[in-house]
Amino acid sequence: MRRWETLIDYALWIRAAERIEVPAGGLVPGPVDLDPLPPSTPSAGGALGGQWADWWGSLVDTPRRHPPVPPDPVPEPAYDTPDPLGLAQRPALAEVVARRWREAHAWHTAREAAGMARHVPPSAIEGQIVRDVERAAGRRIRPFDVEFILLPVRDDVIRRVHDRRYLVPEGVYDGPRWATWLHALVSRIG
């Protein structure tokens, strides 16, 4: 489970702050859960929709990147590029992201700190559901690996990126519907 993903949160915040019009659907979730919206800056907000949608797809549908910690003299390939954010082919969006980066960072940092206080200790629901499915099946289920990226959005749609990755609105994950949905997924996989 991936919660408070930096680039995911930043992309959603920038879409909201700049009023970038990208309709929900496919891998694009509904609006970020942010109230009030920060003031927008003069930009080509509506014209950035295609660039933002392409960037979003590259963030959610690529292998997970891990920054080297501590700094490594031989950086990981994903970070050993001149364009670690994937914005070189999206110059108008790159300019907006550069201009709004500090604000997105401040929001993300505050959101993560508040969330860490609310979600400690983390939920153990996933393990319990696996045990419940195994008990009902009368056997251990085969090992599996599924990734959930939690999104701070006003949406209730769980979006399948591919067989091993899903975009899950935080409200769904933190609510009663999550256990039912996950039980069905684990039953199908197992």
Tab-separated table of N, CA and C in Angstrom, residues 49-187:
chain	number	residue	atom	x	y	z
A	49	GLY	N	-4.370	20.239	-20.186
A	49	GLY	CA	-5.033	18.972	-19.880
A	49	GLY	C	-4.355	17.757	-20.484
A	50	GLY	N	-4.011	17.831	-21.757
A	50	GLY	CA	-3.366	16.692	-22.413
A	50	GLY	C	-2.001	16.387	-21.832
A	51	GLN	N	-1.235	17.454	-21.561
A	51	GLN	CA	0.096	17.239	-20.976
A	51	GLN	C	-0.030	16.645	-19.581
A	52	TRP	N	-0.989	17.157	-18.796
A	52	TRP	CA	-1.159	16.632	-17.440
A	52	TRP	C	-1.583	15.167	-17.496
A	53	ALA	N	-2.542	14.830	-18.366
A	53	ALA	CA	-3.020	13.445	-18.469
A	53	ALA	C	-1.883	12.503	-18.864
A	54	ASP	N	-1.031	12.932	-19.787
A	54	ASP	CA	0.123	12.108	-20.172
A	54	ASP	C	1.078	11.918	-19.000
A	55	TRP	N	1.334	13.018	-18.266
A	55	TRP	CA	2.220	12.948	-17.108
A	55	TRP	C	1.632	12.013	-16.060
A	56	TRP	N	0.337	12.149	-15.796
A	56	TRP	CA	-0.334	11.308	-14.806
A	56	TRP	C	-0.175	9.835	-15.183
A	57	GLY	N	-0.426	9.520	-16.440
A	57	GLY	CA	-0.260	8.136	-16.879
A	57	GLY	C	1.147	7.628	-16.655
A	58	SER	N	2.143	8.482	-16.899
A	58	SER	CA	3.531	8.063	-16.697
A	58	SER	C	3.845	7.858	-15.213
A	59	LEU	N	3.149	8.574	-14.335
A	59	LEU	CA	3.391	8.425	-12.897
A	59	LEU	C	2.754	7.157	-12.332
A	60	VAL	N	1.558	6.840	-12.784
A	60	VAL	CA	0.844	5.717	-12.178
A	60	VAL	C	1.044	4.400	-12.907
A	61	ASP	N	1.514	4.436	-14.150
A	61	ASP	CA	1.628	3.206	-14.922
A	61	ASP	C	3.068	2.880	-15.301
A	62	THR	N	4.004	3.169	-14.409
A	62	THR	CA	5.396	2.803	-14.603
A	62	THR	C	5.888	2.100	-13.347
A	63	PRO	N	6.964	1.346	-13.467
A	63	PRO	CA	7.505	0.704	-12.260
A	63	PRO	C	7.815	1.747	-11.194
A	64	ARG	N	7.663	1.358	-9.955
A	64	ARG	CA	7.914	2.257	-8.838
A	64	ARG	C	9.374	2.638	-8.785
A	65	ARG	N	9.620	3.936	-8.583
A	65	ARG	CA	10.989	4.431	-8.464
A	65	ARG	C	11.306	4.683	-7.004
A	66	HIS	N	12.492	4.335	-6.620
A	66	HIS	CA	12.944	4.584	-5.258
A	66	HIS	C	14.156	5.502	-5.327
A	67	PRO	N	14.090	6.685	-4.704
A	67	PRO	CA	15.293	7.516	-4.707
A	67	PRO	C	16.388	6.841	-3.890
A	68	PRO	N	17.621	6.977	-4.303
A	68	PRO	CA	18.701	6.366	-3.521
A	68	PRO	C	18.826	7.026	-2.156
A	69	VAL	N	18.763	6.223	-1.107
A	69	VAL	CA	18.885	6.732	0.255
A	69	VAL	C	19.823	5.807	0.998
A	70	PRO	N	20.891	6.285	1.576
A	70	PRO	CA	21.469	7.613	1.403
A	70	PRO	C	21.999	7.783	-0.017
A	71	PRO	N	22.356	9.024	-0.371
A	71	PRO	CA	22.831	9.236	-1.741
A	71	PRO	C	23.931	8.241	-2.095
A	72	ASP	N	23.760	7.659	-3.254
A	72	ASP	CA	24.638	6.611	-3.725
A	72	ASP	C	25.497	7.165	-4.863
A	73	PRO	N	26.790	6.869	-4.877
A	73	PRO	CA	27.616	7.369	-5.977
A	73	PRO	C	27.186	6.809	-7.329
A	74	VAL	N	26.466	5.684	-7.336
A	74	VAL	CA	25.929	5.127	-8.574
A	74	VAL	C	24.407	5.203	-8.472
A	75	PRO	N	23.799	6.313	-8.960
A	75	PRO	CA	22.356	6.470	-8.804
A	75	PRO	C	21.566	5.430	-9.587
A	76	GLU	N	20.332	5.202	-9.131
A	76	GLU	CA	19.443	4.282	-9.831
A	76	GLU	C	19.165	4.832	-11.225
A	77	PRO	N	18.952	3.954	-12.189
A	77	PRO	CA	18.748	4.414	-13.567
A	77	PRO	C	17.630	5.437	-13.721
A	78	ALA	N	16.527	5.293	-13.005
A	78	ALA	CA	15.402	6.223	-13.164
A	78	ALA	C	15.789	7.640	-12.761
A	79	TYR	N	16.738	7.778	-11.858
A	79	TYR	CA	17.125	9.105	-11.405
A	79	TYR	C	18.395	9.607	-12.080
A	80	ASP	N	19.016	8.757	-12.866
A	80	ASP	CA	20.233	9.144	-13.568
A	80	ASP	C	19.866	9.634	-14.965
A	81	THR	N	18.910	10.556	-14.999
A	81	THR	CA	18.445	11.098	-16.270
A	81	THR	C	18.363	12.615	-16.143
A	82	PRO	N	18.360	13.310	-17.257
A	82	PRO	CA	18.207	14.769	-17.185
A	82	PRO	C	16.764	15.180	-16.915
A	83	ASP	N	15.828	14.247	-16.906
A	83	ASP	CA	14.417	14.568	-16.733
A	83	ASP	C	13.758	13.623	-15.728
A	84	PRO	N	14.132	13.679	-14.439
A	84	PRO	CA	13.611	12.716	-13.473
A	84	PRO	C	12.102	12.819	-13.240
A	85	LEU	N	11.474	13.952	-13.544
A	85	LEU	CA	10.031	14.077	-13.348
A	85	LEU	C	9.242	13.687	-14.594
A	86	GLY	N	9.908	13.449	-15.698
A	86	GLY	CA	9.223	13.063	-16.920
A	86	GLY	C	8.488	14.208	-17.586
A	87	LEU	N	9.014	15.425	-17.479
A	87	LEU	CA	8.324	16.595	-18.028
A	87	LEU	C	9.015	17.216	-19.239
A	88	ALA	N	10.114	16.646	-19.708
A	88	ALA	CA	10.855	17.256	-20.820
A	88	ALA	C	10.000	17.403	-22.071
A	89	GLN	N	9.133	16.446	-22.336
A	89	GLN	CA	8.272	16.510	-23.518
A	89	GLN	C	6.990	17.306	-23.252
A	90	ARG	N	6.885	17.897	-22.076
A	90	ARG	CA	5.698	18.657	-21.686
A	90	ARG	C	6.135	20.028	-21.159
A	91	PRO	N	6.710	20.878	-22.000
A	91	PRO	CA	7.338	22.112	-21.524
A	91	PRO	C	6.380	23.094	-20.839
A	92	ALA	N	5.159	23.216	-21.316
A	92	ALA	CA	4.223	24.144	-20.663
A	92	ALA	C	3.887	23.648	-19.265
A	93	LEU	N	3.659	22.358	-19.130
A	93	LEU	CA	3.370	21.793	-17.812
A	93	LEU	C	4.611	21.861	-16.926
A	94	ALA	N	5.790	21.634	-17.484
A	94	ALA	CA	7.032	21.705	-16.708
A	94	ALA	C	7.196	23.083	-16.077
A	95	GLU	N	6.839	24.116	-16.815
A	95	GLU	CA	6.945	25.487	-16.286
A	95	GLU	C	5.981	25.680	-15.116
A	96	VAL	N	4.770	25.171	-15.247
A	96	VAL	CA	3.780	25.289	-14.173
A	96	VAL	C	4.234	24.491	-12.951
A	97	VAL	N	4.708	23.276	-13.166
A	97	VAL	CA	5.163	22.435	-12.057
A	97	VAL	C	6.317	23.114	-11.326
A	98	ALA	N	7.265	23.678	-12.053
A	98	ALA	CA	8.401	24.367	-11.423
A	98	ALA	C	7.919	25.550	-10.589
A	99	ARG	N	6.952	26.283	-11.112
A	99	ARG	CA	6.451	27.483	-10.422
A	99	ARG	C	5.655	27.123	-9.164
A	100	ARG	N	4.929	26.014	-9.189
A	100	ARG	CA	4.039	25.663	-8.071
A	100	ARG	C	4.616	24.594	-7.145
A	101	TRP	N	5.844	24.151	-7.417
A	101	TRP	CA	6.447	23.033	-6.684
A	101	TRP	C	6.465	23.258	-5.170
A	102	ARG	N	6.905	24.421	-4.728
A	102	ARG	CA	7.012	24.682	-3.273
A	102	ARG	C	5.652	24.627	-2.593
A	103	GLU	N	4.634	25.159	-3.242
A	103	GLU	CA	3.285	25.117	-2.661
A	103	GLU	C	2.766	23.679	-2.589
A	104	ALA	N	2.980	22.917	-3.652
A	104	ALA	CA	2.567	21.516	-3.654
A	104	ALA	C	3.300	20.756	-2.552
A	105	HIS	N	4.581	21.069	-2.396
A	105	HIS	CA	5.376	20.420	-1.354
A	105	HIS	C	4.849	20.758	0.037
A	106	ALA	N	4.527	22.013	0.281
A	106	ALA	CA	3.999	22.419	1.592
A	106	ALA	C	2.691	21.681	1.888
A	107	TRP	N	1.797	21.606	0.897
A	107	TRP	CA	0.524	20.901	1.091
A	107	TRP	C	0.760	19.420	1.361
A	108	HIS	N	1.603	18.796	0.555
A	108	HIS	CA	1.874	17.371	0.706
A	108	HIS	C	2.484	17.067	2.080
A	109	THR	N	3.444	17.876	2.493
A	109	THR	CA	4.114	17.654	3.775
A	109	THR	C	3.136	17.769	4.938
A	110	ALA	N	2.287	18.792	4.917
A	110	ALA	CA	1.283	18.966	5.981
A	110	ALA	C	0.278	17.818	5.963
A	111	ARG	N	-0.143	17.422	4.788
A	111	ARG	CA	-1.113	16.329	4.641
A	111	ARG	C	-0.532	15.011	5.149
A	112	GLU	N	0.719	14.762	4.816
A	112	GLU	CA	1.363	13.527	5.262
A	112	GLU	C	1.527	13.506	6.782
A	113	ALA	N	1.949	14.632	7.361
A	113	ALA	CA	2.122	14.694	8.817
A	113	ALA	C	0.794	14.452	9.543
A	114	ALA	N	-0.262	15.088	9.064
A	114	ALA	CA	-1.577	14.888	9.681
A	114	ALA	C	-2.043	13.443	9.503
A	115	GLY	N	-1.795	12.887	8.329
A	115	GLY	CA	-2.206	11.514	8.068
A	115	GLY	C	-1.433	10.506	8.891
A	116	MET	N	-0.151	10.754	9.076
A	116	MET	CA	0.661	9.835	9.888
A	116	MET	C	0.121	9.792	11.321
A	117	ALA	N	-0.286	10.931	11.838
A	117	ALA	CA	-0.828	10.975	13.193
A	117	ALA	C	-2.151	10.201	13.268
A	118	ARG	N	-2.953	10.266	12.204
A	118	ARG	CA	-4.262	9.591	12.179
A	118	ARG	C	-4.151	8.104	11.915
A	119	HIS	N	-3.149	7.667	11.195
A	119	HIS	CA	-3.083	6.282	10.734
A	119	HIS	C	-1.957	5.483	11.368
A	120	VAL	N	-1.627	5.794	12.612
A	120	VAL	CA	-0.627	5.016	13.341
A	120	VAL	C	-1.326	4.389	14.534
A	121	PRO	N	-1.292	3.096	14.697
A	121	PRO	CA	-0.625	2.120	13.840
A	121	PRO	C	-1.410	1.918	12.544
A	122	PRO	N	-0.717	1.418	11.504
A	122	PRO	CA	-1.413	1.196	10.233
A	122	PRO	C	-2.446	0.075	10.353
A	123	SER	N	-3.386	0.093	9.464
A	123	SER	CA	-4.435	-0.927	9.437
A	123	SER	C	-3.838	-2.287	9.111
A	124	ALA	N	-4.402	-3.319	9.697
A	124	ALA	CA	-3.979	-4.690	9.415
A	124	ALA	C	-5.059	-5.430	8.629
A	125	ILE	N	-5.966	-4.681	8.012
A	125	ILE	CA	-7.116	-5.282	7.342
A	125	ILE	C	-6.706	-6.219	6.209
A	126	GLU	N	-5.645	-5.887	5.468
A	126	GLU	CA	-5.242	-6.721	4.342
A	126	GLU	C	-4.886	-8.135	4.800
A	127	GLY	N	-4.078	-8.242	5.850
A	127	GLY	CA	-3.701	-9.555	6.378
A	127	GLY	C	-4.893	-10.326	6.899
A	128	GLN	N	-5.806	-9.635	7.552
A	128	GLN	CA	-7.005	-10.298	8.079
A	128	GLN	C	-7.866	-10.852	6.943
A	129	ILE	N	-7.990	-10.088	5.876
A	129	ILE	CA	-8.804	-10.552	4.746
A	129	ILE	C	-8.166	-11.775	4.091
A	130	VAL	N	-6.848	-11.783	3.945
A	130	VAL	CA	-6.179	-12.963	3.386
A	130	VAL	C	-6.453	-14.169	4.276
A	131	ARG	N	-6.343	-14.010	5.585
A	131	ARG	CA	-6.621	-15.130	6.509
A	131	ARG	C	-8.076	-15.589	6.392
A	132	ASP	N	-9.011	-14.642	6.242
A	132	ASP	CA	-10.422	-15.004	6.090
A	132	ASP	C	-10.657	-15.802	4.811
A	133	VAL	N	-10.045	-15.381	3.715
A	133	VAL	CA	-10.199	-16.101	2.445
A	133	VAL	C	-9.593	-17.490	2.560
A	134	GLU	N	-8.429	-17.595	3.187
A	134	GLU	CA	-7.798	-18.905	3.370
A	134	GLU	C	-8.666	-19.815	4.231
A	135	ARG	N	-9.233	-19.270	5.287
A	135	ARG	CA	-10.086	-20.059	6.170
A	135	ARG	C	-11.323	-20.559	5.396
A	136	ALA	N	-11.937	-19.697	4.601
A	136	ALA	CA	-13.122	-20.087	3.822
A	136	ALA	C	-12.764	-21.131	2.760
A	137	ALA	N	-11.569	-21.017	2.168
A	137	ALA	CA	-11.140	-21.964	1.132
A	137	ALA	C	-10.625	-23.273	1.730
A	138	GLY	N	-10.290	-23.249	3.007
A	138	GLY	CA	-9.754	-24.441	3.655
A	138	GLY	C	-8.326	-24.747	3.241
A	139	ARG	N	-7.633	-23.734	2.744
A	139	ARG	CA	-6.246	-23.918	2.305
A	139	ARG	C	-5.558	-22.557	2.255
A	140	ARG	N	-4.249	-22.612	2.177
A	140	ARG	CA	-3.492	-21.371	1.993
A	140	ARG	C	-3.653	-20.943	0.538
A	141	ILE	N	-3.746	-19.656	0.310
A	141	ILE	CA	-3.822	-19.180	-1.068
A	141	ILE	C	-2.403	-19.000	-1.595
A	142	ARG	N	-2.288	-19.033	-2.904
A	142	ARG	CA	-0.959	-18.892	-3.501
A	142	ARG	C	-0.441	-17.466	-3.265
A	143	PRO	N	0.864	-17.304	-3.129
A	143	PRO	CA	1.424	-15.962	-2.908
A	143	PRO	C	1.075	-15.027	-4.070
A	144	PHE	N	0.859	-13.779	-3.744
A	144	PHE	CA	0.552	-12.779	-4.768
A	144	PHE	C	1.107	-11.434	-4.328
A	145	ASP	N	1.239	-10.559	-5.292
A	145	ASP	CA	1.762	-9.221	-5.041
A	145	ASP	C	0.838	-8.229	-5.726
A	146	VAL	N	0.165	-7.405	-4.947
A	146	VAL	CA	-0.727	-6.386	-5.483
A	146	VAL	C	-0.352	-5.066	-4.821
A	147	GLU	N	-0.353	-4.018	-5.614
A	147	GLU	CA	0.036	-2.690	-5.133
A	147	GLU	C	-1.183	-1.763	-5.178
A	148	PHE	N	-1.389	-1.041	-4.089
A	148	PHE	CA	-2.472	-0.068	-4.016
A	148	PHE	C	-1.856	1.311	-3.824
A	149	ILE	N	-2.159	2.229	-4.736
A	149	ILE	CA	-1.719	3.610	-4.595
A	149	ILE	C	-2.926	4.395	-4.114
A	150	LEU	N	-2.824	4.939	-2.907
A	150	LEU	CA	-3.941	5.678	-2.328
A	150	LEU	C	-3.907	7.120	-2.810
A	151	LEU	N	-5.072	7.610	-3.209
A	151	LEU	CA	-5.190	8.949	-3.775
A	151	LEU	C	-6.064	9.838	-2.907
A	152	PRO	N	-5.628	11.075	-2.662
A	152	PRO	CA	-6.441	12.011	-1.885
A	152	PRO	C	-7.469	12.714	-2.779
A	153	VAL	N	-8.456	11.955	-3.232
A	153	VAL	CA	-9.420	12.500	-4.182
A	153	VAL	C	-10.854	12.340	-3.681
A	154	ARG	N	-11.713	13.200	-4.208
A	154	ARG	CA	-13.150	13.112	-3.950
A	154	ARG	C	-13.734	12.221	-5.030
A	155	ASP	N	-13.655	10.967	-4.791
A	155	ASP	CA	-13.999	9.985	-5.795
A	155	ASP	C	-14.250	8.686	-5.046
A	156	ASP	N	-15.006	7.788	-5.629
A	156	ASP	CA	-15.190	6.490	-4.994
A	156	ASP	C	-14.919	5.341	-5.952
A	157	VAL	N	-14.179	5.632	-7.010
A	157	VAL	CA	-13.881	4.625	-8.029
A	157	VAL	C	-12.478	4.072	-7.809
A	158	ILE	N	-12.386	2.758	-7.676
A	158	ILE	CA	-11.091	2.081	-7.620
A	158	ILE	C	-10.713	1.793	-9.069
A	159	ARG	N	-9.566	2.317	-9.474
A	159	ARG	CA	-9.139	2.206	-10.866
A	159	ARG	C	-8.034	1.159	-10.996
A	160	ARG	N	-8.237	0.230	-11.907
A	160	ARG	CA	-7.249	-0.822	-12.155
A	160	ARG	C	-6.240	-0.305	-13.176
A	161	VAL	N	-4.986	-0.204	-12.775
A	161	VAL	CA	-3.921	0.196	-13.699
A	161	VAL	C	-3.513	-1.028	-14.511
A	162	HIS	N	-3.268	-2.121	-13.827
A	162	HIS	CA	-3.016	-3.429	-14.432
A	162	HIS	C	-3.258	-4.459	-13.343
A	163	ASP	N	-3.022	-5.730	-13.631
A	163	ASP	CA	-3.381	-6.794	-12.681
A	163	ASP	C	-2.773	-6.625	-11.301
A	164	ARG	N	-1.672	-5.941	-11.206
A	164	ARG	CA	-0.983	-5.838	-9.916
A	164	ARG	C	-1.023	-4.448	-9.302
A	165	ARG	N	-1.699	-3.489	-9.929
A	165	ARG	CA	-1.715	-2.127	-9.378
A	165	ARG	C	-3.104	-1.514	-9.526
A	166	TYR	N	-3.543	-0.891	-8.419
A	166	TYR	CA	-4.845	-0.231	-8.389
A	166	TYR	C	-4.692	1.152	-7.773
A	167	LEU	N	-5.464	2.108	-8.284
A	167	LEU	CA	-5.548	3.443	-7.711
A	167	LEU	C	-6.798	3.467	-6.833
A	168	VAL	N	-6.596	3.747	-5.541
A	168	VAL	CA	-7.692	3.653	-4.581
A	168	VAL	C	-7.882	4.997	-3.887
A	169	PRO	N	-9.067	5.590	-3.995
A	169	PRO	CA	-9.313	6.820	-3.239
A	169	PRO	C	-9.156	6.562	-1.732
A	170	GLU	N	-8.519	7.481	-1.047
A	170	GLU	CA	-8.317	7.305	0.392
A	170	GLU	C	-9.629	7.096	1.133
A	171	GLY	N	-10.673	7.794	0.709
A	171	GLY	CA	-11.971	7.636	1.365
A	171	GLY	C	-12.511	6.221	1.255
A	172	VAL	N	-12.247	5.552	0.148
A	172	VAL	CA	-12.665	4.154	-0.012
A	172	VAL	C	-11.797	3.271	0.873
A	173	TYR	N	-10.494	3.478	0.834
A	173	TYR	CA	-9.573	2.660	1.626
A	173	TYR	C	-9.865	2.772	3.122
A	174	ASP	N	-10.181	3.968	3.575
A	174	ASP	CA	-10.430	4.195	5.003
A	174	ASP	C	-11.865	3.885	5.409
A	175	GLY	N	-12.710	3.510	4.459
A	175	GLY	CA	-14.119	3.277	4.751
A	175	GLY	C	-14.491	1.800	4.751
A	176	PRO	N	-15.754	1.524	5.017
A	176	PRO	CA	-16.226	0.135	5.122
A	176	PRO	C	-16.236	-0.618	3.790
A	177	ARG	N	-16.296	0.069	2.688
A	177	ARG	CA	-16.359	-0.579	1.375
A	177	ARG	C	-15.057	-1.305	1.031
A	178	TRP	N	-13.937	-0.847	1.583
A	178	TRP	CA	-12.631	-1.416	1.253
A	178	TRP	C	-12.573	-2.911	1.547
A	179	ALA	N	-13.021	-3.330	2.709
A	179	ALA	CA	-12.927	-4.737	3.089
A	179	ALA	C	-13.698	-5.623	2.116
A	180	THR	N	-14.859	-5.196	1.697
A	180	THR	CA	-15.662	-5.978	0.760
A	180	THR	C	-14.963	-6.095	-0.583
A	181	TRP	N	-14.471	-4.961	-1.096
A	181	TRP	CA	-13.789	-4.962	-2.391
A	181	TRP	C	-12.526	-5.826	-2.339
A	182	LEU	N	-11.732	-5.657	-1.286
A	182	LEU	CA	-10.480	-6.406	-1.172
A	182	LEU	C	-10.747	-7.900	-1.008
A	183	HIS	N	-11.764	-8.248	-0.259
A	183	HIS	CA	-12.119	-9.660	-0.092
A	183	HIS	C	-12.402	-10.293	-1.453
A	184	ALA	N	-13.154	-9.594	-2.301
A	184	ALA	CA	-13.463	-10.112	-3.634
A	184	ALA	C	-12.189	-10.266	-4.464
A	185	LEU	N	-11.291	-9.304	-4.387
A	185	LEU	CA	-10.038	-9.359	-5.148
A	185	LEU	C	-9.184	-10.546	-4.677
A	186	VAL	N	-9.003	-10.676	-3.374
A	186	VAL	CA	-8.166	-11.763	-2.831
A	186	VAL	C	-8.795	-13.124	-3.158
A	187	SER	N	-10.109	-13.215	-3.116
A	187	SER	CA	-10.782	-14.477	-3.464
A	187	SER	C	-10.529	-14.832	-4.925
